[in-house]
Short mmCIF file of C-alpha atoms and ligand atoms in Angstrom, two decimals:
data_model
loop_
_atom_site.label_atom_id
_atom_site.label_comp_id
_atom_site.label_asym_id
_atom_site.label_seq_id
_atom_site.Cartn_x
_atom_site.Cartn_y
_atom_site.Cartn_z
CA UNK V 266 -15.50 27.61 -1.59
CA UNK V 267 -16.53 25.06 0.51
CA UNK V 268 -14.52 24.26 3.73
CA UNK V 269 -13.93 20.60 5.17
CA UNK V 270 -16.53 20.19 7.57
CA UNK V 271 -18.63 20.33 4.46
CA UNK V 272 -16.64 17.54 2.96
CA UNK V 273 -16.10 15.16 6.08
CA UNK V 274 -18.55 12.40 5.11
CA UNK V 275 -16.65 11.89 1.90
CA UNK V 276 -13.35 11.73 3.53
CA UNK V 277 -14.24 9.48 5.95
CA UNK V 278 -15.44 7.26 3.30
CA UNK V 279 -12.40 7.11 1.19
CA UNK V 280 -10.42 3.80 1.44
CA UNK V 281 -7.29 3.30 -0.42
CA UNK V 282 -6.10 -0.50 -1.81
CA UNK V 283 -2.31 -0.95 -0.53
CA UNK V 284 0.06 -4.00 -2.31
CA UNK V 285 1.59 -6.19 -0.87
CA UNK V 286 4.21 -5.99 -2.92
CA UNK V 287 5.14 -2.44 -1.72
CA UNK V 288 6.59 -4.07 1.39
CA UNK V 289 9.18 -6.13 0.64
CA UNK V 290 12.26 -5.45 -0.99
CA UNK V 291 12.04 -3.97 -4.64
CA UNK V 292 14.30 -2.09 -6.69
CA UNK V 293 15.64 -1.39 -10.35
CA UNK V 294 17.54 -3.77 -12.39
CA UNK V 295 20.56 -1.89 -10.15
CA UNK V 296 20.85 -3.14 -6.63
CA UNK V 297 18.12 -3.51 -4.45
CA UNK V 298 18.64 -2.24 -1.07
CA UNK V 299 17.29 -4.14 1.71
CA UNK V 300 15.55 -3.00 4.69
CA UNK V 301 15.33 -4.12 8.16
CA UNK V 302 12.44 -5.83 9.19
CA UNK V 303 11.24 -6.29 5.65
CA UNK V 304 8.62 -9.29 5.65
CA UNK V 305 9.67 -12.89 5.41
CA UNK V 306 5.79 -13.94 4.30
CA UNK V 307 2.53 -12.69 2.79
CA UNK V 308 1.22 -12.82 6.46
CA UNK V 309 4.20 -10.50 7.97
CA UNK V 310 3.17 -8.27 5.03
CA UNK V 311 -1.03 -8.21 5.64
CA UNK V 312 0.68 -7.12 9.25
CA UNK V 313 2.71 -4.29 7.79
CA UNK V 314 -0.13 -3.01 5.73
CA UNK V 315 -2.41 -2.54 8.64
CA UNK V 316 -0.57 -0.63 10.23
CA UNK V 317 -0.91 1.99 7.75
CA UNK V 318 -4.40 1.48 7.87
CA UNK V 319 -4.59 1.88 11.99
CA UNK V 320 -2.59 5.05 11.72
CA UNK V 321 -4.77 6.64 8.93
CA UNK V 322 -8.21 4.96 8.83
CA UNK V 323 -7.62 4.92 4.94
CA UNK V 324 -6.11 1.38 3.80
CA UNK V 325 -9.00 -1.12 5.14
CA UNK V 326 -7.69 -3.72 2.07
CA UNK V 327 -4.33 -5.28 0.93
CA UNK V 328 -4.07 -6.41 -2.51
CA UNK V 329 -2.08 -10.24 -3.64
CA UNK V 330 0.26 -10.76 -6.10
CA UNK V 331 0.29 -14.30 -7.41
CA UNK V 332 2.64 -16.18 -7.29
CA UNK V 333 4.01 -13.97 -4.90
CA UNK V 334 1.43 -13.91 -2.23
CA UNK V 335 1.30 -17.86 -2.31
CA UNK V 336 0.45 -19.50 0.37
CA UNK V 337 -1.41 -22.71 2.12
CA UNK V 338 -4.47 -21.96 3.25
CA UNK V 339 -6.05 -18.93 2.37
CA UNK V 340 -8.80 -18.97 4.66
CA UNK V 341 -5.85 -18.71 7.24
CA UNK V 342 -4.71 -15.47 5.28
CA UNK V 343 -7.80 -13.54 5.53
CA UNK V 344 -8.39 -14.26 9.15
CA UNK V 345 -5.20 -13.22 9.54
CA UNK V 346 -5.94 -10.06 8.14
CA UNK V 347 -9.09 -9.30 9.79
CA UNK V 348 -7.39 -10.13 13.20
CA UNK V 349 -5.59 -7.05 11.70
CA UNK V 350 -8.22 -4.94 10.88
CA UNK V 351 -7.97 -5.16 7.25
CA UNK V 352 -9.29 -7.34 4.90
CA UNK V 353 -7.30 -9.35 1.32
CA UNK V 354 -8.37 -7.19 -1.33
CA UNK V 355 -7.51 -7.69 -5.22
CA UNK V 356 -5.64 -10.38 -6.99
CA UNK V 357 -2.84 -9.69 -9.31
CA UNK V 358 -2.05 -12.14 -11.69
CA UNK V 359 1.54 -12.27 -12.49
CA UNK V 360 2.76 -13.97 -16.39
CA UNK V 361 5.75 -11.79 -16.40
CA UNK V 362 8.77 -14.06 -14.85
CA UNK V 363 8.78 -17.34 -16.22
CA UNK V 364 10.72 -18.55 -18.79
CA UNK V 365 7.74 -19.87 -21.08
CA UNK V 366 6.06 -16.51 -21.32
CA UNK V 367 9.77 -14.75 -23.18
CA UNK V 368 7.51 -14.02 -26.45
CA UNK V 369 4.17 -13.86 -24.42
CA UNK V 370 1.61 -15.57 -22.20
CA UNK V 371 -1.70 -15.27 -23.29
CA UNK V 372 -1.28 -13.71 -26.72
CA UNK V 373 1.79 -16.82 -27.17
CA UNK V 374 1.32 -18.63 -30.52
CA UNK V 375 2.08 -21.59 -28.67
CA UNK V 376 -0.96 -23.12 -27.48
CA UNK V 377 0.62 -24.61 -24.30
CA UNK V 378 2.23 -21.32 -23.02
CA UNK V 379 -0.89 -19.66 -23.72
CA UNK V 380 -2.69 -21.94 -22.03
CA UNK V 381 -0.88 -21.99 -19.39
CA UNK V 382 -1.31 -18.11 -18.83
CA UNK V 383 -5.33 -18.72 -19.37
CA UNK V 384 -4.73 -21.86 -16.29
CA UNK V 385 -2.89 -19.26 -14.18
CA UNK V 386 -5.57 -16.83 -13.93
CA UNK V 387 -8.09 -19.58 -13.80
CA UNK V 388 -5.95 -20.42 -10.39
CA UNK V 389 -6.19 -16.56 -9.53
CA UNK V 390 -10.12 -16.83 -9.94
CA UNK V 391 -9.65 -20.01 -7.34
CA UNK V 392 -7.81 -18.01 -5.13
CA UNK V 393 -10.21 -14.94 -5.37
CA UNK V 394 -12.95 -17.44 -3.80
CA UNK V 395 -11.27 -18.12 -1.07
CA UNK V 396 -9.98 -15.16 -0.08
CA UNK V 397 -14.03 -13.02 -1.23
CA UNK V 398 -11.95 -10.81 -3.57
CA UNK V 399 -13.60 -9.55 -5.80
CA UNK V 400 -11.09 -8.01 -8.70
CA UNK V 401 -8.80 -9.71 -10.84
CA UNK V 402 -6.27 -7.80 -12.11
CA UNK V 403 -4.56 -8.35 -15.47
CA UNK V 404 -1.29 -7.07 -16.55
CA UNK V 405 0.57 -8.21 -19.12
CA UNK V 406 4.24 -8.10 -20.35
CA UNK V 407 3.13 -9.16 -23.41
CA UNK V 408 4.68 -7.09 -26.75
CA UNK V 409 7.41 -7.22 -28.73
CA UNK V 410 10.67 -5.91 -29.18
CA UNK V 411 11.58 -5.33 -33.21
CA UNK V 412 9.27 -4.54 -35.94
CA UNK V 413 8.39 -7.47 -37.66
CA UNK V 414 9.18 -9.73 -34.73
CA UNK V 415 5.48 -10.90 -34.75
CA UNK V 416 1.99 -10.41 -36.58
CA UNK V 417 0.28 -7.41 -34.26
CA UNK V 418 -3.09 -8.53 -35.10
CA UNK V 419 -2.74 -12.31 -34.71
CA UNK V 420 -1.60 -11.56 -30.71
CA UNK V 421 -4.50 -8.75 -30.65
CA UNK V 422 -6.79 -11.65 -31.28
CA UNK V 423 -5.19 -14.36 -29.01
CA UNK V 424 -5.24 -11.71 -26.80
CA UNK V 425 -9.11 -11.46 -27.02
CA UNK V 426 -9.55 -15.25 -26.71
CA UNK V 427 -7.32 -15.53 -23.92
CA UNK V 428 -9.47 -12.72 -21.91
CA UNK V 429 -12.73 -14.07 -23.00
CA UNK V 430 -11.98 -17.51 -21.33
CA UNK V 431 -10.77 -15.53 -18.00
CA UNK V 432 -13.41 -13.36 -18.29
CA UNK V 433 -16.33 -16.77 -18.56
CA UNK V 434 -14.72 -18.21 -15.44
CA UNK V 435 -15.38 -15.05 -13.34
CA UNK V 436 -18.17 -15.83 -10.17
CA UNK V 437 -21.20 -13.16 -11.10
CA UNK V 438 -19.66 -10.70 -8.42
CA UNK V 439 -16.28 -10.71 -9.90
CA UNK V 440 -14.58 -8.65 -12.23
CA UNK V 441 -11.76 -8.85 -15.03
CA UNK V 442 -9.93 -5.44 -14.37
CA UNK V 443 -7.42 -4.96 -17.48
CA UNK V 444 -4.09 -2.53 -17.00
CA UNK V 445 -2.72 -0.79 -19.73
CA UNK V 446 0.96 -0.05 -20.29
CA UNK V 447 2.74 1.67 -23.46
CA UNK V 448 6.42 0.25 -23.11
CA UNK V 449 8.30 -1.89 -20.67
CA UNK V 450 9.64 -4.55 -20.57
CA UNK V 451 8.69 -4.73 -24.18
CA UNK V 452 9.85 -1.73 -26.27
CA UNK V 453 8.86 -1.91 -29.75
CA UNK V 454 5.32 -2.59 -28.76
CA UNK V 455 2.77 -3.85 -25.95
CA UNK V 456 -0.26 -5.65 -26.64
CA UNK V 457 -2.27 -3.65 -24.33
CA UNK V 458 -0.39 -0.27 -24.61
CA UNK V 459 -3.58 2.43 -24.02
CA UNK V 460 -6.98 2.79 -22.51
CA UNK V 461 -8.51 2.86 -25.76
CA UNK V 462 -6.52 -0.79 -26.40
CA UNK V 463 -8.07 -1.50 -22.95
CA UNK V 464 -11.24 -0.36 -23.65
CA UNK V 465 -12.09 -2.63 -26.73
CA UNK V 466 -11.00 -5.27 -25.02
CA UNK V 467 -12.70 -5.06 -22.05
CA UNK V 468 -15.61 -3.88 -24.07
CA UNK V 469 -16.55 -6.82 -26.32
CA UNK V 470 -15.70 -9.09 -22.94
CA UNK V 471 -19.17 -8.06 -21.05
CA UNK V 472 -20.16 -5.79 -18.25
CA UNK V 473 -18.02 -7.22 -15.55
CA UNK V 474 -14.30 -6.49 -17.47
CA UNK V 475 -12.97 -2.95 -16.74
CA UNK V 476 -10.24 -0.95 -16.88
CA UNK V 477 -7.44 -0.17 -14.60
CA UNK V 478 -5.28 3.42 -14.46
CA UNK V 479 -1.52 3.08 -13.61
CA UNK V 480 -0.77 6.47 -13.44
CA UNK V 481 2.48 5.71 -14.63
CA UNK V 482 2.17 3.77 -17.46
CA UNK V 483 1.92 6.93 -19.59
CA UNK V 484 3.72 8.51 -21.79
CA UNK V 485 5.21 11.85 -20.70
CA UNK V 486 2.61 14.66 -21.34
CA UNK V 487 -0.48 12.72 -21.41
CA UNK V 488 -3.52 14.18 -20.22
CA UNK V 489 -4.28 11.16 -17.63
CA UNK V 490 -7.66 13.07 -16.33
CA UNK V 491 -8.77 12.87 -19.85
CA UNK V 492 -8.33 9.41 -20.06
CA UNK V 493 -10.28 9.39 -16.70
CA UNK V 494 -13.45 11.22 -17.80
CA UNK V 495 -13.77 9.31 -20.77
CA UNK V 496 -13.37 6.13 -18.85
CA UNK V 497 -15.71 7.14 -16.59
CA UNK V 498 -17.96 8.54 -19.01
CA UNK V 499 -18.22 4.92 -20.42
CA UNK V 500 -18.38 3.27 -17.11
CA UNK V 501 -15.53 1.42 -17.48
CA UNK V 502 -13.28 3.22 -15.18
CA UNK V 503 -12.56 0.00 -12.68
CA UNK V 504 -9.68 0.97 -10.68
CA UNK V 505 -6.54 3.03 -10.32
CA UNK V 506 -2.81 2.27 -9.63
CA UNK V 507 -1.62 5.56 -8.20
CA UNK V 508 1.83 6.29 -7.80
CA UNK V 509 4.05 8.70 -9.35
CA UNK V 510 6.72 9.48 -12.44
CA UNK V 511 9.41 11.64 -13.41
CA UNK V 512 10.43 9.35 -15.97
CA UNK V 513 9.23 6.15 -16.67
CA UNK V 514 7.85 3.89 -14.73
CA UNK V 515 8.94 4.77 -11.55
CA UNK V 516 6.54 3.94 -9.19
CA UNK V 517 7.47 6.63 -7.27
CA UNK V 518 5.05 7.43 -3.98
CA UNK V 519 1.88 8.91 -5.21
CA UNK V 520 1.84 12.60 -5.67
CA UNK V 521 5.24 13.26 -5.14
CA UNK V 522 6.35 14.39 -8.68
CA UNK V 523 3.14 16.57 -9.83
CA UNK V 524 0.65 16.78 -6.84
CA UNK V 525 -1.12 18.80 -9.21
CA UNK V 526 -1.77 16.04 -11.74
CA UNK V 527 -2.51 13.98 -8.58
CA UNK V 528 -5.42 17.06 -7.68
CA UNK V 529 -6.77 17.11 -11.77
CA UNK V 530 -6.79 13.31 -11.89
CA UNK V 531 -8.96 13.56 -8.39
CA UNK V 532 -11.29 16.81 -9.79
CA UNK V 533 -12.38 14.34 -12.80
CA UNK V 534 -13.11 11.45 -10.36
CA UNK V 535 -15.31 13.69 -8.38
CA UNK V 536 -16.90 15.41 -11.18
CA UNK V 537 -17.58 11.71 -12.70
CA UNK V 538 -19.31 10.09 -9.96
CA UNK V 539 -16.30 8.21 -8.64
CA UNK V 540 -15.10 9.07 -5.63
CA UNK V 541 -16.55 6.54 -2.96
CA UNK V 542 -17.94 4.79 -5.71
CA UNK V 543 -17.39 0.72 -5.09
CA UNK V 544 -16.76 0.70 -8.95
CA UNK V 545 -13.58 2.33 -8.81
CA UNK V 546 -11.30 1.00 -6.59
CA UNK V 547 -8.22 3.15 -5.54
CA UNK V 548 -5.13 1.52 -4.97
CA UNK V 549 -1.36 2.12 -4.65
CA UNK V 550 1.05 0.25 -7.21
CA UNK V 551 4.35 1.81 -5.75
CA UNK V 552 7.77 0.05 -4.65
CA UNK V 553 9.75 1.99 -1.39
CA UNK V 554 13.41 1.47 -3.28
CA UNK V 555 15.05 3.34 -0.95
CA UNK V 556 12.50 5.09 1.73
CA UNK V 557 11.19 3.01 4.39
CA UNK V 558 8.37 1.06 3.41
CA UNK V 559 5.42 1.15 6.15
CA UNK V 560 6.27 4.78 6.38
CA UNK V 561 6.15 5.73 2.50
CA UNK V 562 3.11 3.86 2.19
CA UNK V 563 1.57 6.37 5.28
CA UNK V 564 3.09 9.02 3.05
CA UNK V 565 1.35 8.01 0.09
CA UNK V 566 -2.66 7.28 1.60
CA UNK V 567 -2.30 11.15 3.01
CA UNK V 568 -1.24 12.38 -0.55
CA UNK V 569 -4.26 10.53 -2.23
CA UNK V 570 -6.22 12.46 1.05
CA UNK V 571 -5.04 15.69 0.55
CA UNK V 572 -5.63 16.14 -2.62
CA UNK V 573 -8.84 14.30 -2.41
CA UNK V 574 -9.72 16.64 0.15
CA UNK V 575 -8.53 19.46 -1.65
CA UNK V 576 -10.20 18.36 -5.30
CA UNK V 577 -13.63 18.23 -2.92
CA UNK V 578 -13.26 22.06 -1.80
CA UNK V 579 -13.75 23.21 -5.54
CA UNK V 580 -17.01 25.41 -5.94
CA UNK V 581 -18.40 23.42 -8.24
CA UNK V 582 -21.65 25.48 -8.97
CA UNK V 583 -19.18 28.48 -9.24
CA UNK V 584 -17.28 26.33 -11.47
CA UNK V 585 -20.08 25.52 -14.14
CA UNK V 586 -20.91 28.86 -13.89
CA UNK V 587 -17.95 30.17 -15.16
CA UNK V 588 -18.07 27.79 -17.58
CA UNK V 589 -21.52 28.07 -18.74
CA UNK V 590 -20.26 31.84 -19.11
CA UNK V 591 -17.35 31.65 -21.23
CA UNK V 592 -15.26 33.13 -18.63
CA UNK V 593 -11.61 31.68 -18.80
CA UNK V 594 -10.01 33.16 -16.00
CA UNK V 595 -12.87 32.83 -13.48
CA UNK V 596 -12.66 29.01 -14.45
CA UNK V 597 -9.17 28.77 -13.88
CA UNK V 598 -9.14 30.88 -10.95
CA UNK V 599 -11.84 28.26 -8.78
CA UNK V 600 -9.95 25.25 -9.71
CA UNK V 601 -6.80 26.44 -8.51
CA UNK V 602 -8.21 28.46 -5.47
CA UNK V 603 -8.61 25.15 -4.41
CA UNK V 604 -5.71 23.35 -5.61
CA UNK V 605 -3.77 25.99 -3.49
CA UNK V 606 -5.38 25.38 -0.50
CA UNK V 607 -3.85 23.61 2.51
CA UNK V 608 -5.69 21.01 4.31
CA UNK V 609 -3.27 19.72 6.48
CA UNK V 610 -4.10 21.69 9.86
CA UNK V 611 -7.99 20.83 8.91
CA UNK V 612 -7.20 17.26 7.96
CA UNK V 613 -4.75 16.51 11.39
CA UNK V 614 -8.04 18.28 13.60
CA UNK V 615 -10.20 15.79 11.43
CA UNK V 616 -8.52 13.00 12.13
CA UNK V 617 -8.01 13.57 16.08
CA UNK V 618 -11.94 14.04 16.25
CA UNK V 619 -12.45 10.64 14.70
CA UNK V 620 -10.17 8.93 16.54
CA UNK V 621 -6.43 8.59 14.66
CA UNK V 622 -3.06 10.74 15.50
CA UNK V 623 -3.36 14.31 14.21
CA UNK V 624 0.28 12.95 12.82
CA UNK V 625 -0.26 9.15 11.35
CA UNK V 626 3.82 9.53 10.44
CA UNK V 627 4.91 10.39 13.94
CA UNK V 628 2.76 8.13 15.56
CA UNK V 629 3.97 5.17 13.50
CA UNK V 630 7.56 6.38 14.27
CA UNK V 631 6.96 6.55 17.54
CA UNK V 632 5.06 3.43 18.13
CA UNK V 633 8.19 1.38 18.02
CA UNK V 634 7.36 -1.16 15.12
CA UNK V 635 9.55 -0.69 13.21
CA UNK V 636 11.97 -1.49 15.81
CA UNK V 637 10.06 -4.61 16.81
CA UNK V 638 10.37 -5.96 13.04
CA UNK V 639 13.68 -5.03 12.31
CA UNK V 640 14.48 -7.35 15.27
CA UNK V 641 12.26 -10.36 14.75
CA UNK V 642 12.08 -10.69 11.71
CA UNK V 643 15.99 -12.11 10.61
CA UNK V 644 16.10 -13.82 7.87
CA UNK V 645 13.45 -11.31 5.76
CA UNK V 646 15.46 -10.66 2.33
CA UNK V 647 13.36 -10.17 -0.23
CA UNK V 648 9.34 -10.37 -0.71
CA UNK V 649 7.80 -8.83 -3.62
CA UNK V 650 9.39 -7.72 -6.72
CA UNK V 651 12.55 -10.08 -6.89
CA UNK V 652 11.45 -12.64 -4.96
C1 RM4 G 243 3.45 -3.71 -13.34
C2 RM4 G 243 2.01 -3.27 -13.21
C3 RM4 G 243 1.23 -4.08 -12.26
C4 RM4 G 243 1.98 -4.53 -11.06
C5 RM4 G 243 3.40 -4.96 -11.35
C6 RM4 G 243 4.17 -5.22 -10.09
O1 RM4 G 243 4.22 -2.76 -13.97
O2 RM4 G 243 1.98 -1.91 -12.87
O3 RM4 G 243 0.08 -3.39 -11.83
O4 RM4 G 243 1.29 -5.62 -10.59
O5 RM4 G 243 4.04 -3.99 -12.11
MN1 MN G 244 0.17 -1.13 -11.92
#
């Protein structure tokens, strides 16, 4: 097995996508709990987000949620940011909170509504110019809630439309990414519920539409690193929302229900080509309900790390060998020899030779931010989810 001094140039490659979203307040449709300090603006949370980023040398890029992330000058937001040491990353689109889009946005039967989803992510393509994003990111609410409710392939093709006239507005360096979902807030159905949903789509768009992976918008038992060879395999693998699930949707911080599904899903990215790959963007998609936010988003970057660092260590030649050979066991045994092994001690010595705290969490903790935040910022209720 290799060790990680054979693996440092990948690590220090990896960079990890953090939303903006996960710093403000969020919660479940029980009460959300508020946090000191949280941010009163998209500016206060660029700030929070790079601080993860100066602790870990992992989070160079903060994605926007729009209308969330509104603001007047966007020029003003990125040099903010790269004051910061990060940079704006990808914009989210967001056609899930106003009152037109209660029976869709862009699969709507009412031209107006669904034109006005189609305008808003013609705004979000505005925005990505200013700001040199490159991804747009689609989700949609869309779906419906009783059988019969509404003709499944009449929205499938509005649906198509909608994306093709999203997808003809894109600059040549942009992207349409497309997230799939299979229930929530619709139940009966969704009109992108699956990659293979999001694969046709994206596939009769053009080359620059691809697919994102929630890793929670499964349903329970799916075999996610599949779904991420066979995205992969078709090059269509654009980005991933990590975060974690017991249940549902919980958004939960990466890793933190099955670290080994976190390690599989990682194993398929390196065995595709993906890791470090510009074409596949990692990202968080996680809300801090009631753990403090900077801090579980620290958490989070070192759990896509380690198990980065861990899915590297596997002896790959060994590996096909096995294969090649038939030989279950042997197979088995090399993935998880390196599954079980723990990089943390190598990973802490890595990171003081380059530069960051052996311990990003105790050196945020102890850097006294959070205490500076939670006193300036009064007034900071909710930012995010809820706003
Ligand atoms: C959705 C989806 C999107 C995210 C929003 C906040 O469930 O995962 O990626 O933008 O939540
Ligand atoms: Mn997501």
């Amino acid at each position: 097995m290799a060790n990680l001094s054979d693996v440092s140039d990948a690590l220090a490659a990896q960079a990890i996508e953090l939303p903006s979203w996960a710093f403000g307040n969020s919660g479940t449709r029980f009460r959300v709990f508020t946090t000191p300090g949280v941010p009163r603006n998209p500016f206060e949370k660029v700030s929070d987000a790079a601080q993860v980023h100066k602790h870990t040398g992992l989070a160079p890029s903060v994605a926007l949620h729009i209308p969330w992330d509104k603001v007047d000058s966007y020029s003003d937001l990125a040099k903010h940011a790269e004051d910061e040491g990060v940079r704006l990353g990808t914009i989210n689109s967001n056609t899930f909170q106003d009152e037109d889009y209660k029976l869709g946005s862009v699969t709507h039967r009412d031209d107006r509504i669904r034109q006005k989803a189609i305008d808003h992510h013609f705004e979000c393509i505005d925005i990505m110019h200013a700001t040199g994003s490159r991804d747009l990111k689609i989700w949609l609410a869309d779906g419906t809630n009783y059988p019969g409710q509404d003709d499944l392939r009449g929205r499938q093709d509005r649906l198509q439309d909608s994306l093709q006239q999203i997808y003809d507005r894109l600059g040549d360096d942009q992207r349409l990414v497309l997230e799939y979902k299979f229930f929530e807030p619709a139940f009966y159905h969704t009109d992108v519920p699956d990659w293979g949903t999001a694969y046709a789509q994206v596939a009769s768009l053009g080359p620059k539409a691809v697919v994102c992976l929630d890793t929670g918008h499964h349903a329970p038992g799916t075999n996610i690193e599949f779904i991420v060879m066979q995205l992969l395999r078709h090059g269509r693998l654009g980005s991933f929302d990590f975060n974690s699930r017991f249940y549902a949707d919980d958004d939960l911080i990466v890793g933190a229900a099955d670290p080994f599904q976190l390690f599989r899903i990682i194993h398929e990215v390196v065995r595709g080509g993906g890791l470090n790959n510009p074409d596949v963007a990692f990202m968080l998609d996680q809300c801090h309900n009631i753990e403090n936010k900077i801090p579980g988003q620290i958490r989070s970057v070192l759990n896509v790390q380690e198990m980065t660092a861990r899915a590297l260590l596997v002896d790959r030649a060994a590996l096909d060998a096995a294969q090649a050979a038939g030989d279950v066991l042997a197979a088995n045994a090399i993935l998880m020899d390196a599954f079980y092994t723990d990089v943390r001690p190598g990973l802490a010595e890595w990171r003081a030779s380059r530069g960051l705290p052996a311990d990003p969490m105790a050196a945020f903790a102890a850097s006294g931010y959070f205490e500076r935040i939670s006193a300036d910022r009064v007034g900071g209720t909710q930012a995010g989810w809820g706003a």
